[in-house]
Amino acid sequence: MKFLRKYSLSKRINLLTASIMGPLTVLVLYLLVNMINFSTAYNQSVKNITVIKDYSLNFKTDLDYSIYRAIVGNLALDDLDEYAKNSNSDSAKVRNPYKIINEMRNAVKRQETESGKNSADLMRRISKSLGWLERVVRKIDDNIQEGGHYAENIELLDKDIRSSTQLIQDNLQEYIYYEAVNLENIRVDLEIRARDTLILCIAILTSILLINFFLTRVITHSVTHPIRELCRATRQVAKGNFSPAEIESGDEIQVLTKSFNDMTGEIQYLIENIKKEQRNLKDTELKLLQAQINPHFLYNTLDAIVWMAEGGQDKEVVAMVTALSQFFRTTLSQGRDYITIQEEESHIRSYLSIQEFRYADILEYEIDIDPSLYEYTILKLTLQPLVENALYHGIKNKRGKGKITVRGYEKEDHIYLEVADNGIGMDEEELGQLQEKLKGETPNDRGFGLGNVNERIQLNYGPEYGITFRSCKGEGTTATVCIPKKNIPFCENNEPKNP
């Protein structure tokens, strides 16, 4: 190009650099704006879930218990805070009900302005329920101050207060569900934007290649060669390879290369971070599920212990309390996600031992896991949902005594763990529905929690592993877990290393 001859080589190189940096700057700004928008929406949704989750866990328990203590102790509601300060630890949750309701009302007002349409409607419903609830609480307070209304207050507590707090708690859970759906919508929107961004990147990078090809024909080979190397690196990024570009060149091109590597590193970091957040969300769902299941199991077990103690069955009480202690010790496992197969066996043995006390007339069990597998690791709480499913959906629905058998063996560098029952079994249609449930394709009450177990296994080991079922109507069901035969070492932060 003749018109370029009047410019020095430095200016030509500057022109070449500008032709690259201009589009890249636009691209980086575009990515930055998208990242900020996504991060803001995501953080707001997570904040909404976090705030409401705390109230969902504590509101009903605190309010019901505080009003109950006020009725039993014939205490004015405004005196409950002072009562809690001067009482023992049994009154740790006693608080002024008006303060509890006002705190919830303030939280609802904040979330109503910061949430989507469905969530905002829920917050308005909760606000109306709080108003009605406050009127009932005030009625109880007036009765206490008048005296002589104990039976009426207890009836108001049982019929009005507890049903209202349960309704509010259900609405809070539904709000959390809508916010979780909003998180999924954000993820889908991010995928769409990523696809559009990829198209834009390809268009911009193609333009850069064409412009540089045109300009480098009139610039020395020392400039054209590193630029072509940089173009090859950009094509690799478009294909998903985020390896750093290594180009030997002058200072100007070296700066450009560093900026490019920083950009690709940031993109790779964002992608990995999103994957990690998705996995954390699945772990949170499992923990919420366990938080719902364990209290019911604990309540029922403690009730059984009380019945045995009242019947003078001291040895059985000791055995059952020991099994319960071992069960929750393994459940906690110092916060680890991976435990040994021996620990997992101990966990289900404790669970089945407890259930055998409760269902002695219908349940017996056998555990036969090859001791050579004890040293290998497994995801915690893999077998317990399968054993629980076998008990509640197989054995309890069968007439007469049933048996649960747990086996463990190795085959071709894989570990297989089977949970079999001789319960009512499933026909082909029911078995098909359960298999679709494991894939997350259809909702089904049977197998509650098994989909989470299967998904955790595949997330941690790969899609070729997981749970399979065999069943025959009237003969029983066998669930088989397949995992690789390996040990998972741990980092200090309790995250598994790659073996």
C-alpha positions as CSV (number, residue, x, y, z in Angstrom):
1,M,0.0,0.0,0.0
2,K,1.6,3.2,-1.3
3,F,-0.1,5.5,1.2
4,L,1.6,3.6,4.1
5,R,5.1,4.4,2.8
6,K,5.0,7.9,4.3
7,Y,4.5,6.4,7.8
8,S,7.4,5.0,9.8
9,L,7.6,1.4,10.7
10,S,6.7,2.2,14.3
11,K,3.5,3.9,13.1
12,R,2.7,1.0,10.9
13,I,3.1,-1.4,13.8
14,N,1.0,1.0,16.0
15,L,-1.7,0.8,13.2
16,L,-1.6,-2.9,13.3
17,T,-1.8,-3.0,17.0
18,A,-4.8,-0.6,17.0
19,S,-6.5,-2.9,14.5
20,I,-6.3,-5.7,17.0
21,M,-6.8,-3.9,20.3
22,G,-9.8,-2.0,19.2
23,P,-12.1,-4.9,18.6
24,L,-10.6,-6.8,21.5
25,T,-11.4,-3.9,23.8
26,V,-15.0,-3.9,22.6
27,L,-15.2,-7.6,23.2
28,V,-13.7,-7.3,26.7
29,L,-16.1,-4.5,27.6
30,Y,-19.0,-6.5,26.3
31,L,-17.9,-9.5,28.3
32,L,-17.4,-7.3,31.4
33,V,-20.9,-5.8,31.2
34,N,-22.4,-9.2,30.8
35,M,-20.4,-10.6,33.7
36,I,-21.5,-7.7,35.9
37,N,-25.1,-8.0,35.0
38,F,-25.1,-11.8,35.6
39,S,-23.2,-11.4,38.9
40,T,-25.6,-8.8,40.2
41,A,-28.7,-10.9,39.3
42,Y,-27.1,-14.0,40.7
43,N,-25.9,-12.4,44.0
44,Q,-29.4,-10.8,44.5
45,S,-31.1,-14.1,44.1
46,V,-28.7,-15.9,46.4
47,K,-29.1,-13.1,48.9
48,N,-32.9,-13.5,48.8
49,I,-32.7,-17.3,49.3
50,T,-30.2,-16.8,52.2
51,V,-32.3,-14.2,54.1
52,I,-35.6,-16.2,53.7
53,K,-33.9,-19.5,54.5
54,D,-33.0,-18.3,58.0
55,Y,-36.6,-17.2,58.7
56,S,-38.0,-20.4,57.2
57,L,-35.9,-22.5,59.7
58,N,-36.6,-20.4,62.8
59,F,-39.9,-18.4,62.5
60,K,-42.4,-21.2,63.2
61,T,-40.4,-22.9,66.0
62,D,-39.6,-19.6,67.8
63,L,-43.2,-18.2,67.6
64,D,-45.0,-21.4,68.5
65,Y,-42.7,-22.1,71.4
66,S,-42.8,-18.5,72.7
67,I,-46.6,-18.3,72.7
68,Y,-46.8,-21.8,74.3
69,R,-44.5,-20.7,77.1
70,A,-46.5,-17.5,77.6
71,I,-49.8,-19.5,77.9
72,V,-48.3,-22.1,80.2
73,G,-46.6,-19.6,82.4
74,N,-49.4,-17.0,82.2
75,L,-46.9,-14.4,81.1
76,A,-47.7,-11.2,79.2
77,L,-46.1,-11.4,75.8
78,D,-44.1,-8.2,76.4
79,D,-42.5,-9.9,79.4
80,L,-41.2,-12.8,77.5
81,D,-37.8,-11.2,76.7
82,E,-37.1,-10.6,80.4
83,Y,-38.4,-14.1,81.2
84,A,-35.9,-15.6,78.7
85,K,-33.0,-13.7,80.3
86,N,-33.8,-14.9,83.8
87,S,-34.7,-18.5,82.9
88,N,-32.5,-21.6,82.2
89,S,-31.4,-22.9,78.8
90,D,-34.8,-24.5,78.1
91,S,-36.1,-21.0,77.4
92,A,-33.4,-20.1,74.9
93,K,-35.9,-19.7,72.1
94,V,-38.4,-17.7,74.0
95,R,-38.8,-14.2,72.5
96,N,-41.4,-11.5,72.3
97,P,-43.9,-12.7,69.6
98,Y,-44.5,-9.2,68.5
99,K,-40.8,-8.7,67.8
100,I,-40.7,-12.0,65.8
101,I,-43.6,-11.0,63.7
102,N,-42.2,-7.5,63.1
103,E,-38.8,-8.9,62.1
104,M,-40.5,-11.2,59.6
105,R,-42.7,-8.3,58.3
106,N,-39.6,-6.2,57.7
107,A,-37.9,-9.0,55.9
108,V,-41.0,-9.6,53.8
109,K,-41.2,-6.0,52.8
110,R,-37.5,-5.9,51.7
111,Q,-37.9,-9.1,49.7
112,E,-41.1,-7.9,48.1
113,T,-39.3,-5.0,46.5
114,E,-36.2,-7.1,45.5
115,S,-38.0,-10.2,44.0
116,G,-39.7,-11.2,40.8
117,K,-43.5,-11.3,40.3
118,N,-44.2,-14.8,41.7
119,S,-41.9,-14.2,44.7
120,A,-43.4,-10.7,45.3
121,D,-46.9,-12.2,45.3
122,L,-45.8,-14.7,47.9
123,M,-44.4,-12.0,50.0
124,R,-47.7,-10.1,49.9
125,R,-49.5,-13.3,50.9
126,I,-47.2,-13.8,53.8
127,S,-47.6,-10.1,54.8
128,K,-51.4,-10.6,55.0
129,S,-51.0,-13.8,57.0
130,L,-48.7,-12.0,59.4
131,G,-51.4,-9.4,59.9
132,W,-54.0,-12.0,60.8
133,L,-51.5,-13.9,62.9
134,E,-50.7,-10.7,64.9
135,R,-54.4,-10.2,65.6
136,V,-54.6,-13.8,67.0
137,V,-51.4,-13.2,69.1
138,R,-52.9,-10.0,70.5
139,K,-56.1,-11.9,71.4
140,I,-54.1,-14.4,73.3
141,D,-52.1,-11.6,75.0
142,D,-55.4,-9.9,76.1
143,N,-56.7,-13.2,77.5
144,I,-53.5,-13.7,79.5
145,Q,-53.7,-10.3,81.0
146,E,-57.4,-10.8,81.8
147,G,-56.7,-14.3,83.3
148,G,-58.8,-17.4,83.2
149,H,-58.7,-18.1,79.5
150,Y,-56.1,-21.0,79.5
151,A,-58.3,-23.5,77.5
152,E,-59.3,-20.8,75.0
153,N,-55.6,-19.8,74.5
154,I,-54.5,-23.4,74.0
155,E,-57.2,-23.8,71.4
156,L,-56.1,-20.6,69.6
157,L,-52.5,-21.8,69.7
158,D,-53.4,-25.3,68.3
159,K,-56.0,-24.2,65.7
160,D,-54.9,-20.8,64.6
161,I,-51.3,-20.0,65.6
162,R,-49.7,-23.3,64.5
163,S,-51.7,-23.6,61.3
164,S,-50.8,-20.0,60.4
165,T,-47.1,-20.3,61.1
166,Q,-47.1,-23.6,59.1
167,L,-48.8,-21.7,56.2
168,I,-46.2,-19.0,56.4
169,Q,-43.4,-21.5,56.5
170,D,-44.8,-23.3,53.5
171,N,-45.0,-20.0,51.6
172,L,-41.4,-19.3,52.6
173,Q,-40.4,-22.7,51.2
174,E,-42.3,-21.9,48.0
175,Y,-40.5,-18.5,47.8
176,I,-37.2,-20.3,48.0
177,Y,-38.3,-22.6,45.2
178,Y,-39.2,-19.6,43.0
179,E,-35.8,-18.0,43.7
180,A,-34.1,-21.3,42.8
181,V,-36.1,-21.3,39.5
182,N,-34.8,-17.7,39.0
183,L,-31.3,-19.0,39.5
184,E,-31.9,-21.6,36.8
185,N,-33.3,-18.8,34.5
186,I,-30.2,-16.8,35.1
187,R,-28.1,-19.9,34.1
188,V,-30.1,-20.4,30.9
189,D,-29.8,-16.7,30.1
190,L,-26.0,-17.0,30.6
191,E,-25.9,-19.9,28.2
192,I,-27.8,-17.9,25.6
193,R,-25.5,-14.9,26.1
194,A,-22.4,-17.1,25.9
195,R,-23.6,-18.5,22.6
196,D,-24.2,-15.0,21.3
197,T,-20.9,-13.9,22.6
198,L,-19.1,-16.8,20.9
199,I,-20.7,-15.7,17.6
200,L,-19.6,-12.2,18.2
201,C,-16.1,-13.3,19.2
202,I,-15.8,-15.3,16.0
203,A,-17.0,-12.4,14.0
204,I,-14.6,-10.0,15.7
205,L,-11.7,-12.4,15.5
206,T,-12.4,-13.1,11.9
207,S,-12.3,-9.4,11.2
208,I,-9.0,-9.1,13.1
209,L,-7.5,-11.9,11.0
210,L,-8.6,-10.3,7.7
211,I,-7.4,-6.8,8.7
212,N,-4.1,-8.1,9.9
213,F,-3.6,-10.3,6.8
214,F,-4.1,-7.2,4.7
215,L,-1.8,-5.0,6.7
216,T,1.0,-7.5,7.4
217,R,1.7,-7.9,3.7
218,V,3.4,-4.5,3.8
219,I,5.1,-5.0,7.2
220,T,8.3,-6.8,7.9
221,H,8.3,-10.5,8.6
222,S,9.4,-9.8,12.2
223,V,6.0,-8.3,12.8
224,T,3.8,-10.6,10.7
225,H,5.0,-13.8,12.2
226,P,4.1,-13.2,15.8
227,I,0.8,-11.7,14.8
228,R,-0.1,-14.8,12.9
229,E,0.8,-16.9,15.9
230,L,-1.5,-14.8,18.0
231,C,-4.3,-15.3,15.5
232,R,-3.8,-19.1,15.8
233,A,-4.1,-18.7,19.5
234,T,-7.4,-16.8,19.2
235,R,-8.8,-19.6,17.0
236,Q,-7.9,-22.1,19.7
237,V,-9.8,-20.1,22.2
238,A,-12.8,-20.1,19.9
239,K,-12.6,-23.9,19.9
240,G,-12.5,-24.0,23.7
241,N,-8.7,-24.4,24.3
242,F,-7.7,-21.8,26.9
243,S,-4.0,-22.6,27.0
244,P,-1.8,-19.5,27.3
245,A,-0.3,-18.2,24.1
246,E,3.5,-18.3,23.9
247,I,4.8,-15.9,21.3
248,E,8.4,-14.5,21.1
249,S,8.2,-11.0,19.8
250,G,9.0,-7.3,20.5
251,D,7.7,-5.4,23.4
252,E,4.5,-4.2,21.8
253,I,3.4,-7.6,20.6
254,Q,4.4,-9.1,24.0
255,V,2.0,-6.7,25.8
256,L,-0.7,-7.7,23.4
257,T,0.0,-11.4,24.0
258,K,-0.1,-10.9,27.8
259,S,-3.5,-9.1,27.6
260,F,-4.8,-11.9,25.4
261,N,-3.7,-14.5,28.0
262,D,-5.2,-12.5,30.8
263,M,-8.5,-12.4,29.0
264,T,-8.6,-16.1,28.1
265,G,-7.6,-16.9,31.7
266,E,-10.4,-14.8,33.0
267,I,-12.9,-16.5,30.7
268,Q,-11.7,-19.9,31.7
269,Y,-11.9,-18.9,35.4
270,L,-15.5,-17.7,34.9
271,I,-16.5,-21.0,33.2
272,E,-14.9,-23.1,36.0
273,N,-16.5,-20.9,38.6
274,I,-19.9,-21.4,37.1
275,K,-19.4,-25.2,37.1
276,K,-18.3,-25.1,40.7
277,E,-21.4,-23.0,41.7
278,Q,-23.7,-25.5,40.0
279,R,-22.1,-28.4,41.9
280,N,-22.4,-26.4,45.2
281,L,-26.1,-25.9,44.4
282,K,-26.6,-29.7,44.0
283,D,-24.8,-30.2,47.3
284,T,-27.0,-27.7,49.0
285,E,-30.1,-29.4,47.7
286,L,-28.8,-32.7,49.2
287,K,-28.1,-31.0,52.5
288,L,-31.6,-29.5,52.5
289,L,-33.0,-32.9,51.8
290,Q,-31.0,-34.5,54.7
291,A,-32.1,-31.6,57.0
292,Q,-35.8,-32.6,56.2
293,I,-35.2,-36.4,56.6
294,N,-32.9,-36.7,59.6
295,P,-35.2,-34.9,62.2
296,H,-38.2,-37.2,61.4
297,F,-35.9,-40.2,61.8
298,L,-34.5,-38.8,65.0
299,Y,-37.9,-38.0,66.5
300,N,-39.2,-41.5,65.7
301,T,-36.1,-43.2,67.2
302,L,-36.3,-41.1,70.3
303,D,-39.9,-42.0,70.7
304,A,-39.0,-45.7,70.4
305,I,-36.3,-45.2,73.1
306,V,-38.8,-43.6,75.4
307,W,-41.2,-46.5,75.0
308,M,-38.5,-49.0,75.7
309,A,-37.3,-47.1,78.7
310,E,-40.8,-47.0,80.1
311,G,-41.1,-50.7,79.5
312,G,-37.9,-51.4,81.5
313,Q,-36.0,-52.7,78.4
314,D,-32.7,-51.2,79.6
315,K,-30.4,-53.3,77.4
316,E,-32.4,-52.5,74.3
317,V,-32.3,-48.8,75.2
318,V,-28.5,-48.9,75.5
319,A,-28.1,-50.7,72.2
320,M,-30.4,-48.4,70.4
321,V,-28.8,-45.2,71.8
322,T,-25.4,-46.6,70.9
323,A,-26.6,-47.3,67.3
324,L,-28.1,-43.8,67.1
325,S,-24.9,-42.2,68.3
326,Q,-22.9,-44.2,65.7
327,F,-25.4,-43.3,63.0
328,F,-25.0,-39.5,63.5
329,R,-21.3,-39.7,64.1
330,T,-20.9,-41.2,60.6
331,T,-23.5,-38.7,59.2
332,L,-21.3,-35.8,60.4
333,S,-17.9,-37.4,59.5
334,Q,-16.1,-34.1,60.4
335,G,-17.7,-32.4,57.4
336,R,-16.1,-34.8,54.9
337,D,-17.9,-35.6,51.7
338,Y,-16.0,-38.9,51.2
339,I,-15.7,-41.7,53.7
340,T,-14.4,-45.2,53.6
341,I,-16.7,-48.1,52.5
342,Q,-16.2,-49.5,56.0
343,E,-17.6,-46.3,57.5
344,E,-20.5,-46.4,55.1
345,E,-21.2,-50.0,56.2
346,S,-21.1,-48.9,59.8
347,H,-23.5,-46.1,59.0
348,I,-26.2,-48.4,57.4
349,R,-25.6,-51.1,60.0
350,S,-26.5,-48.5,62.7
351,Y,-29.5,-47.3,60.7
352,L,-30.8,-50.9,60.1
353,S,-30.1,-51.8,63.8
354,I,-32.3,-48.9,64.9
355,Q,-35.0,-49.8,62.4
356,E,-34.9,-53.4,63.5
357,F,-35.8,-52.3,67.0
358,R,-38.7,-50.3,65.7
359,Y,-39.9,-52.9,63.1
360,A,-38.8,-56.1,64.8
361,D,-42.0,-58.0,63.6
362,I,-41.4,-57.2,59.9
363,L,-37.7,-56.5,59.4
364,E,-34.5,-58.5,59.3
365,Y,-31.3,-57.6,57.5
366,E,-28.0,-59.0,56.4
367,I,-24.8,-57.1,55.4
368,D,-22.2,-58.9,53.3
369,I,-19.5,-56.5,52.0
370,D,-16.1,-57.8,51.0
371,P,-13.6,-56.7,53.7
372,S,-11.0,-56.1,51.0
373,L,-13.2,-53.1,49.9
374,Y,-13.1,-51.4,53.3
375,E,-10.1,-49.1,52.5
376,Y,-11.7,-47.6,49.4
377,T,-13.6,-44.3,49.6
378,I,-17.2,-43.6,48.7
379,L,-19.5,-40.5,48.7
380,K,-21.1,-40.2,52.1
381,L,-24.8,-41.1,52.3
382,T,-24.8,-43.2,49.2
383,L,-26.3,-46.4,50.6
384,Q,-28.6,-45.0,53.4
385,P,-31.2,-43.6,51.0
386,L,-31.3,-46.9,49.2
387,V,-31.8,-48.9,52.4
388,E,-34.4,-46.4,53.5
389,N,-36.2,-46.8,50.2
390,A,-36.1,-50.6,50.4
391,L,-37.6,-50.4,53.9
392,Y,-40.4,-47.9,53.3
393,H,-41.4,-48.8,49.8
394,G,-40.6,-52.5,49.8
395,I,-40.8,-54.1,53.2
396,K,-43.4,-52.0,55.0
397,N,-45.9,-52.5,52.1
398,K,-45.5,-56.3,52.3
399,R,-47.5,-58.6,54.5
400,G,-45.3,-60.6,56.8
401,K,-41.7,-60.4,57.6
402,G,-39.2,-59.0,55.0
403,K,-35.5,-59.0,54.6
404,I,-33.0,-56.4,53.4
405,T,-29.6,-57.6,52.1
406,V,-26.6,-55.4,51.4
407,R,-23.8,-56.8,49.4
408,G,-20.5,-55.4,48.2
409,Y,-18.0,-56.9,45.7
410,E,-15.5,-55.8,43.0
411,K,-15.4,-56.7,39.4
412,E,-13.1,-55.4,36.6
413,D,-11.8,-52.4,38.7
414,H,-15.3,-51.4,39.7
415,I,-17.0,-51.6,43.0
416,Y,-20.6,-52.8,43.1
417,L,-22.8,-52.3,46.2
418,E,-26.3,-53.9,46.1
419,V,-29.3,-53.2,48.3
420,A,-31.9,-55.9,47.8
421,D,-35.3,-56.5,49.5
422,N,-37.9,-59.2,49.1
423,G,-40.8,-56.7,49.4
424,I,-43.7,-55.9,47.1
425,G,-41.4,-55.1,44.1
426,M,-42.4,-53.2,41.0
427,D,-43.9,-54.0,37.6
428,E,-42.3,-52.8,34.4
429,E,-44.3,-49.5,34.4
430,E,-43.3,-48.6,38.0
431,L,-39.7,-49.6,37.3
432,G,-39.7,-47.4,34.2
433,Q,-41.0,-44.4,36.1
434,L,-38.3,-44.9,38.8
435,Q,-35.6,-45.0,36.1
436,E,-37.0,-41.8,34.6
437,K,-36.9,-40.3,38.0
438,L,-33.2,-41.1,38.3
439,K,-32.7,-39.2,35.1
440,G,-34.6,-36.2,36.4
441,E,-37.2,-36.5,33.6
442,T,-40.4,-37.0,35.5
443,P,-41.6,-36.3,39.1
444,N,-42.4,-39.4,41.2
445,D,-43.0,-39.8,44.9
446,R,-41.4,-43.3,44.9
447,G,-37.6,-43.1,45.3
448,F,-37.6,-39.7,47.0
449,G,-33.9,-38.7,47.2
450,L,-32.5,-41.4,44.9
451,G,-32.2,-38.9,42.0
452,N,-29.9,-36.7,44.2
453,V,-27.8,-39.8,45.1
454,N,-27.5,-40.8,41.4
455,E,-26.7,-37.3,40.3
456,R,-24.0,-36.9,42.9
457,I,-22.3,-40.1,41.9
458,Q,-22.3,-39.1,38.2
459,L,-21.0,-35.6,39.0
460,N,-18.1,-37.0,41.1
461,Y,-17.2,-40.1,39.1
462,G,-18.6,-39.7,35.6
463,P,-21.8,-40.4,33.7
464,E,-20.9,-44.1,33.2
465,Y,-21.5,-44.7,37.0
466,G,-24.6,-44.5,39.1
467,I,-27.6,-46.5,40.3
468,T,-29.5,-49.2,38.4
469,F,-32.6,-51.2,39.5
470,R,-33.9,-54.7,39.0
471,S,-37.4,-55.6,40.2
472,C,-40.2,-58.1,39.9
473,K,-43.7,-57.5,41.2
474,G,-44.3,-59.5,44.3
475,E,-40.7,-60.7,44.6
476,G,-38.6,-57.7,45.5
477,T,-36.2,-55.0,44.2
478,T,-32.5,-54.8,43.9
479,A,-30.6,-51.4,43.7
480,T,-27.0,-51.6,42.4
481,V,-24.5,-48.8,42.9
482,C,-21.5,-48.8,40.6
483,I,-18.4,-46.7,41.4
484,P,-14.7,-46.9,40.3
485,K,-12.3,-48.8,42.6
486,K,-10.1,-46.0,43.9
487,N,-9.2,-43.9,46.9
488,I,-9.9,-40.2,47.0
489,P,-7.2,-38.3,49.0
490,F,-8.2,-35.0,50.6
491,C,-7.0,-31.4,50.6
492,E,-7.0,-29.3,53.7
493,N,-10.2,-27.6,52.6
494,N,-11.9,-31.0,52.5
495,E,-12.2,-31.0,48.7
496,P,-11.2,-34.2,47.0
497,K,-8.0,-34.2,44.9
498,N,-7.8,-36.0,41.6
499,P,-6.3,-39.5,42.4
